[in-house]
mmCIF file of C-alpha atoms in Angstrom:
data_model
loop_
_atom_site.group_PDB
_atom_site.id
_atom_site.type_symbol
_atom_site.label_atom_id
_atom_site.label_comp_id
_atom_site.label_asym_id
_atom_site.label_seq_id
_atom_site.Cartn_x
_atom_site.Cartn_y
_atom_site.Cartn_z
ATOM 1 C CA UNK A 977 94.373 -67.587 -41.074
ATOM 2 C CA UNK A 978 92.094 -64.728 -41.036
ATOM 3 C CA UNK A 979 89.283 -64.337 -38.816
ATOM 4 C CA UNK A 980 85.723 -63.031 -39.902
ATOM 5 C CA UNK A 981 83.979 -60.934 -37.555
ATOM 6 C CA UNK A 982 80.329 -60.633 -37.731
ATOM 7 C CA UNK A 983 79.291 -57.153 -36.635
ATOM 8 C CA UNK A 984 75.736 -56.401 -35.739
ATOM 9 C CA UNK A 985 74.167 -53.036 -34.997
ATOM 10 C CA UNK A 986 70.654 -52.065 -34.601
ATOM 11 C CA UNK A 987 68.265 -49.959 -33.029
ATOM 12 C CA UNK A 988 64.886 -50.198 -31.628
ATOM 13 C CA UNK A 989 61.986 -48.535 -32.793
ATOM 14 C CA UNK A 990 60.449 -45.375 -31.011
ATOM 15 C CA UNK A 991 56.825 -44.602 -30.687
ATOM 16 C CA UNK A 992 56.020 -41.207 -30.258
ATOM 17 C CA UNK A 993 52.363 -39.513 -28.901
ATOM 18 C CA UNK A 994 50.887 -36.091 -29.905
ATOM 19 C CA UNK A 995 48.673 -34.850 -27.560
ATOM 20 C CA UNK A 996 45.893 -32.158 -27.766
ATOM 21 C CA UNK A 997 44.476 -31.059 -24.642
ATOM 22 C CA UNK A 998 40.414 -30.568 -24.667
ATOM 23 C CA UNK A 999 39.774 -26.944 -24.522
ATOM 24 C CA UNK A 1000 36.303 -25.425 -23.381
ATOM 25 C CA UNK A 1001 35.280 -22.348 -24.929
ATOM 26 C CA UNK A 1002 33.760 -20.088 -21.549
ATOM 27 C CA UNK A 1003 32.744 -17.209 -23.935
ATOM 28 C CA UNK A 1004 29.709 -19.088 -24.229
ATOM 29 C CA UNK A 1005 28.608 -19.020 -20.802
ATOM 30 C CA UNK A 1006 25.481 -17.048 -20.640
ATOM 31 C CA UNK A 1007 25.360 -15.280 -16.958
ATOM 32 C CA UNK A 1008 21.696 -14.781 -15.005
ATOM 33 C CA UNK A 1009 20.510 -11.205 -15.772
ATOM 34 C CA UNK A 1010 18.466 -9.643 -12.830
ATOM 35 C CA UNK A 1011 15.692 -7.513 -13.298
ATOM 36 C CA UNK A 1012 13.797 -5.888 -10.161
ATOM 37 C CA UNK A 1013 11.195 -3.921 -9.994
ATOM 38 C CA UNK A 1014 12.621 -1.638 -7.889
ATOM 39 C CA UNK A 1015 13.099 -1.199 -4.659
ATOM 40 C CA UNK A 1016 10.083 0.341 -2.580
ATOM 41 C CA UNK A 1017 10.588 0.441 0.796
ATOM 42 C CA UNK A 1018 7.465 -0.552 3.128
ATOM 43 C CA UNK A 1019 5.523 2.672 4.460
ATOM 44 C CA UNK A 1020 2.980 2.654 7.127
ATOM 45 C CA UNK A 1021 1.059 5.063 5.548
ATOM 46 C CA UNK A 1022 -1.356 5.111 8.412
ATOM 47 C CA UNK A 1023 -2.271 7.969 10.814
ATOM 48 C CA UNK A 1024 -4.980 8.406 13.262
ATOM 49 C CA UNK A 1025 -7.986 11.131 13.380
ATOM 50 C CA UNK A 1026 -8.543 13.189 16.819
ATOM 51 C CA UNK A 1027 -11.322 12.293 19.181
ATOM 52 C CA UNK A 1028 -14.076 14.697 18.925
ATOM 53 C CA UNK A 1029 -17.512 15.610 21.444
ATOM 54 C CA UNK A 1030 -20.432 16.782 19.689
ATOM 55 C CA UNK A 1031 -22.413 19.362 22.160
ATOM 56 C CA UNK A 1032 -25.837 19.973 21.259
ATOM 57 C CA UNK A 1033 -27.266 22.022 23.963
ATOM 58 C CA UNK A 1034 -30.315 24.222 22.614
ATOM 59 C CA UNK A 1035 -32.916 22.697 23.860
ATOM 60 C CA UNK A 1036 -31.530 22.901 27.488
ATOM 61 C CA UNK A 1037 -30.841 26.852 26.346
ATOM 62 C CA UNK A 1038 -34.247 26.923 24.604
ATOM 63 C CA UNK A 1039 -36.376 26.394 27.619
ATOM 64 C CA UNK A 1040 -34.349 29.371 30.027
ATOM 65 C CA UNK A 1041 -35.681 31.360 27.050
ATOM 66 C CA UNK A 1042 -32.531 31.755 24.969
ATOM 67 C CA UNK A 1043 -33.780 31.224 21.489
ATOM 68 C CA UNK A 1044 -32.700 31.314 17.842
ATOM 69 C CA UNK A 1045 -34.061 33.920 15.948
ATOM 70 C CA UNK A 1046 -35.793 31.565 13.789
ATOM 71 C CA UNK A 1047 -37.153 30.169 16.684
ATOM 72 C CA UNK A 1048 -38.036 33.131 18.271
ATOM 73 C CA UNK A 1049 -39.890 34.784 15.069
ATOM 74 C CA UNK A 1050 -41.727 31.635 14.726
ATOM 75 C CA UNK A 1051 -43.073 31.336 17.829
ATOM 76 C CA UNK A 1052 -43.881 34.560 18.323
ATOM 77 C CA UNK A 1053 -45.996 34.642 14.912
ATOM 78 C CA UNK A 1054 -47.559 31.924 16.275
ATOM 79 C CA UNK A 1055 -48.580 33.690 19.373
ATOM 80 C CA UNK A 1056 -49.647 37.070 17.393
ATOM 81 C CA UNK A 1057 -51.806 34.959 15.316
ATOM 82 C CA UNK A 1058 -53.760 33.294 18.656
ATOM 83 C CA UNK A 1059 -53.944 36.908 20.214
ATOM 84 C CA UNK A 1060 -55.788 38.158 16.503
ATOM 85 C CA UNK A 1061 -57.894 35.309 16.543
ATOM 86 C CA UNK A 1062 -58.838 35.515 19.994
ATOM 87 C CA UNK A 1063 -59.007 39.319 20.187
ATOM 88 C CA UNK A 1064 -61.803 39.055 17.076
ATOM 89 C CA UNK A 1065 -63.386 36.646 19.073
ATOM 90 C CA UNK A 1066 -63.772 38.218 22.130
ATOM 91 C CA UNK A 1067 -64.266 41.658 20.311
ATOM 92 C CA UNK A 1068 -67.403 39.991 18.367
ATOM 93 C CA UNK A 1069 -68.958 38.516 21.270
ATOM 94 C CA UNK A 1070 -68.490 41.683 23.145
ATOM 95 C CA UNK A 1071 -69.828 43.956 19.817
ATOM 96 C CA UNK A 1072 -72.870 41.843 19.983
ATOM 97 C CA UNK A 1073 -73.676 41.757 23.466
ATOM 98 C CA UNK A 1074 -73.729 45.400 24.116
ATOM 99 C CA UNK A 1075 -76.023 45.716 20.751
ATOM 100 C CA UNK A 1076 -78.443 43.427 22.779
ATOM 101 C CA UNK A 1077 -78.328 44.228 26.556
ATOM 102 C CA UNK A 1078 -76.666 48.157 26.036
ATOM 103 C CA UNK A 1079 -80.366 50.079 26.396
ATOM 104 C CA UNK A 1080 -81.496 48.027 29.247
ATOM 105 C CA UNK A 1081 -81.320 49.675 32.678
ATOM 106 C CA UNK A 1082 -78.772 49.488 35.288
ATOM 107 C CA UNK A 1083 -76.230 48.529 32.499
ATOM 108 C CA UNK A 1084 -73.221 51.482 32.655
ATOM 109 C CA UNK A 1085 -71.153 50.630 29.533
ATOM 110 C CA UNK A 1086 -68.669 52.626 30.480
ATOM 111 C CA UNK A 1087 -68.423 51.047 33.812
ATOM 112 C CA UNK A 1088 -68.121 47.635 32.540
ATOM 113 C CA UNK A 1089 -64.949 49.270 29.809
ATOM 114 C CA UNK A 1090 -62.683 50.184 32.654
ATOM 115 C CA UNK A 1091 -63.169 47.471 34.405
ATOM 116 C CA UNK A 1092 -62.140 45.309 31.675
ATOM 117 C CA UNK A 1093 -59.426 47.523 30.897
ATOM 118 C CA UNK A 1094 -58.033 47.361 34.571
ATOM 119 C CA UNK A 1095 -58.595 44.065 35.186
ATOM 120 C CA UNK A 1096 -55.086 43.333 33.408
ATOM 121 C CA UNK A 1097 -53.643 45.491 35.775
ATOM 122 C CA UNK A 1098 -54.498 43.244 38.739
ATOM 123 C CA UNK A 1099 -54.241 39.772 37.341
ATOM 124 C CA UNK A 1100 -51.437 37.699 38.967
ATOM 125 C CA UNK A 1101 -48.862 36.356 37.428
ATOM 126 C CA UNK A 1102 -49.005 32.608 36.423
ATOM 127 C CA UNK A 1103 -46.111 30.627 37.114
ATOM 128 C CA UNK A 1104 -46.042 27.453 35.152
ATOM 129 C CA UNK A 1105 -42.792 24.935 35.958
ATOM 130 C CA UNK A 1106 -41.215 22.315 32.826
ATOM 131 C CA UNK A 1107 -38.463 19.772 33.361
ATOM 132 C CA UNK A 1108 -35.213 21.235 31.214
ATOM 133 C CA UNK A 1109 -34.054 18.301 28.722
ATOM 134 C CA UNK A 1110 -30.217 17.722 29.206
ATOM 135 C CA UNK A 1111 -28.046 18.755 26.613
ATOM 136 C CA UNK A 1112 -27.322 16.004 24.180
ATOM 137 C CA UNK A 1113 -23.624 14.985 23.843
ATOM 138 C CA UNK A 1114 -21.934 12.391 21.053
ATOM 139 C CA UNK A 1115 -18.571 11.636 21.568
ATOM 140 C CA UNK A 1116 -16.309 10.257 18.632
ATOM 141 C CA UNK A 1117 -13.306 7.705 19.340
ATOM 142 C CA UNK A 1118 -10.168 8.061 17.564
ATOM 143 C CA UNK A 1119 -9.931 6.046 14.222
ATOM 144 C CA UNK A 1120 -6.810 4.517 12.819
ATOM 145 C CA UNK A 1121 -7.166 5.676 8.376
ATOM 146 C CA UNK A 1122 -4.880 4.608 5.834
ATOM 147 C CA UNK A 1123 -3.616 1.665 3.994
ATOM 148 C CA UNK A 1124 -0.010 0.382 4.538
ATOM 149 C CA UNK A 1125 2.152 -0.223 1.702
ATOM 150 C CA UNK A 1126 4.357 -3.589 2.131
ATOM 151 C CA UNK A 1127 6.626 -2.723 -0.120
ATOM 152 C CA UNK A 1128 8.275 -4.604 -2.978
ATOM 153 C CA UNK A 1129 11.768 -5.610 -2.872
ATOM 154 C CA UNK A 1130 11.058 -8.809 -5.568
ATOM 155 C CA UNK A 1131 14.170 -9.907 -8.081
ATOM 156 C CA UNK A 1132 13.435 -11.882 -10.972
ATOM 157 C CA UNK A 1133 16.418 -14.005 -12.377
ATOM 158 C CA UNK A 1134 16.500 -14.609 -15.892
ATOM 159 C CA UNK A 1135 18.620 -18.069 -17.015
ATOM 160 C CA UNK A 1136 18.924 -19.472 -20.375
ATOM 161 C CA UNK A 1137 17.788 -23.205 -20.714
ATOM 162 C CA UNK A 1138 21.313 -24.250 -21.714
ATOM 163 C CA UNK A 1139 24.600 -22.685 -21.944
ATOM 164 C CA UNK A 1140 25.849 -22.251 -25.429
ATOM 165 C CA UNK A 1141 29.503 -23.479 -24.540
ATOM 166 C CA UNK A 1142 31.977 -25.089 -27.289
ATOM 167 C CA UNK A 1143 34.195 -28.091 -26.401
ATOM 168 C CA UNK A 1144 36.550 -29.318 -28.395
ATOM 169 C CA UNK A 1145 37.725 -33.022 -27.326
ATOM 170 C CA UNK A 1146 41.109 -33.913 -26.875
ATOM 171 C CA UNK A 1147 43.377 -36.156 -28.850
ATOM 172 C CA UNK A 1148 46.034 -38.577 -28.620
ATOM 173 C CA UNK A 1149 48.449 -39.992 -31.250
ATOM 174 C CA UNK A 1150 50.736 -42.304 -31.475
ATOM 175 C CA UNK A 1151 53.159 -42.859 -34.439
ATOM 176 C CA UNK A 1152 55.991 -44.765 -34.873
ATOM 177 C CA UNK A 1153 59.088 -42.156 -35.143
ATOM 178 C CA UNK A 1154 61.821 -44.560 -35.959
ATOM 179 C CA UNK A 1155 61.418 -47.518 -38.048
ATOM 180 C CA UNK A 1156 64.341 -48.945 -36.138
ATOM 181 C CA UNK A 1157 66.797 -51.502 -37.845
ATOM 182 C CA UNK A 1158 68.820 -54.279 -37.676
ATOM 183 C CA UNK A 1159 72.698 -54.329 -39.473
ATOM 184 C CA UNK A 1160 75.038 -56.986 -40.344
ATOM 185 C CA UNK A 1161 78.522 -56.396 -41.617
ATOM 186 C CA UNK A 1162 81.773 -58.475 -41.308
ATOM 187 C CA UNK A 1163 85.197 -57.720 -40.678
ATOM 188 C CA UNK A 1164 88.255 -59.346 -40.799
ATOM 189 C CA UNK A 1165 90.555 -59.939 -37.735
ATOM 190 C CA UNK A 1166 88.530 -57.299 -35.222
ATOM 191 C CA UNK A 1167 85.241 -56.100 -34.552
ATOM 192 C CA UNK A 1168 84.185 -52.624 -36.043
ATOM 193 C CA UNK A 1169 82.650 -50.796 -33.474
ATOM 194 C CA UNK A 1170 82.728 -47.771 -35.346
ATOM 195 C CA UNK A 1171 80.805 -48.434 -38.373
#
């Protein structure tokens, strides 16, 4: 008698995956710009003005007798014009006393002339004494002019709100590669393991 031989072969299904990475576009990555205004160093920009003395010392000069010329003009002027005045004066009164008393008796006019005129010869001199002022002196202290400049070293940094990037997301598939199957056959008397 013959023998029947079931045979069975079969295979599972397979599942396979596609993958896509997520990729990030950095092109759109907007970097800070920096914008200065330059650099300017800091300068003192400061210096200082010599001490000074003011010397006024005229008057002190003035009253030893060393005069300006303006001085000297004006007082002298001043002086001509009291001798005129005076001189007329004393001329007039003179004038019109020898017009009244000139014919009387025991009156020598001439006499009386010399006199006058030599009576200058042997006045003393008059000595008068004033207190010199001091000379007047100012002195000036050294002053610190000028404005320092701080500088300016600023930066300003410029950003966009948002960076303008592109992403694109990932994906995963899965899919079924082989359907897989199941086989049935029979044989007679052996197995057939090569079918």
């Amino acid at each position: 008698m013959m023998m029947v031989r079931l045979n069975t072969r079969h295979e599972l299904p397979r599942i396979a995956i596609r993958q896509t990475q997520g990729r990030l576009d950095e092109s759109g990555i907007i970097q800070p710009k920096s914008r200065g205004h330059g650099n300017r160093q800091a300068r003192i920009n400061e210096g200082t003005t010599q001490p000074s003395l003011s010397l006024d010392s005229y008057q002190s000069r003035r009253a030893y007798g060393f005069r300006k010329m303006n001085d000297l003009t004006a007082e002298q002027g001043q002086r001509g014009l009291s001798d005129v005045q005076a001189a007329t004066g004393r001329h007039g009164q003179e004038g019109w006393s020898k017009a009244t008393t000139a014919a009387q008796r025991g009156n020598d006019v001439v006499q009386k002339i010399k006199a006058d005129m030599f009576a200058d010869y042997q006045a003393r001199p008059v000595f008068t004494t004033d207190a010199i002022p001091d000379p007047q002196m100012q002195g000036y202290a050294g002053e610190v002019v000028g404005e320092p400049d701080t500088g300016d070293v600023t930066v300003d940094i410029e950003t966009e709100p948002n960076a303008r990037i592109h992403y694109t997301p990932g994906s995963v598939e899965t899919y079924l590669q082989d359907k897989g199957f199941i086989r049935h056959w029979v044989s007679t008397e052996h197995y057939d393991i090569y079918a």
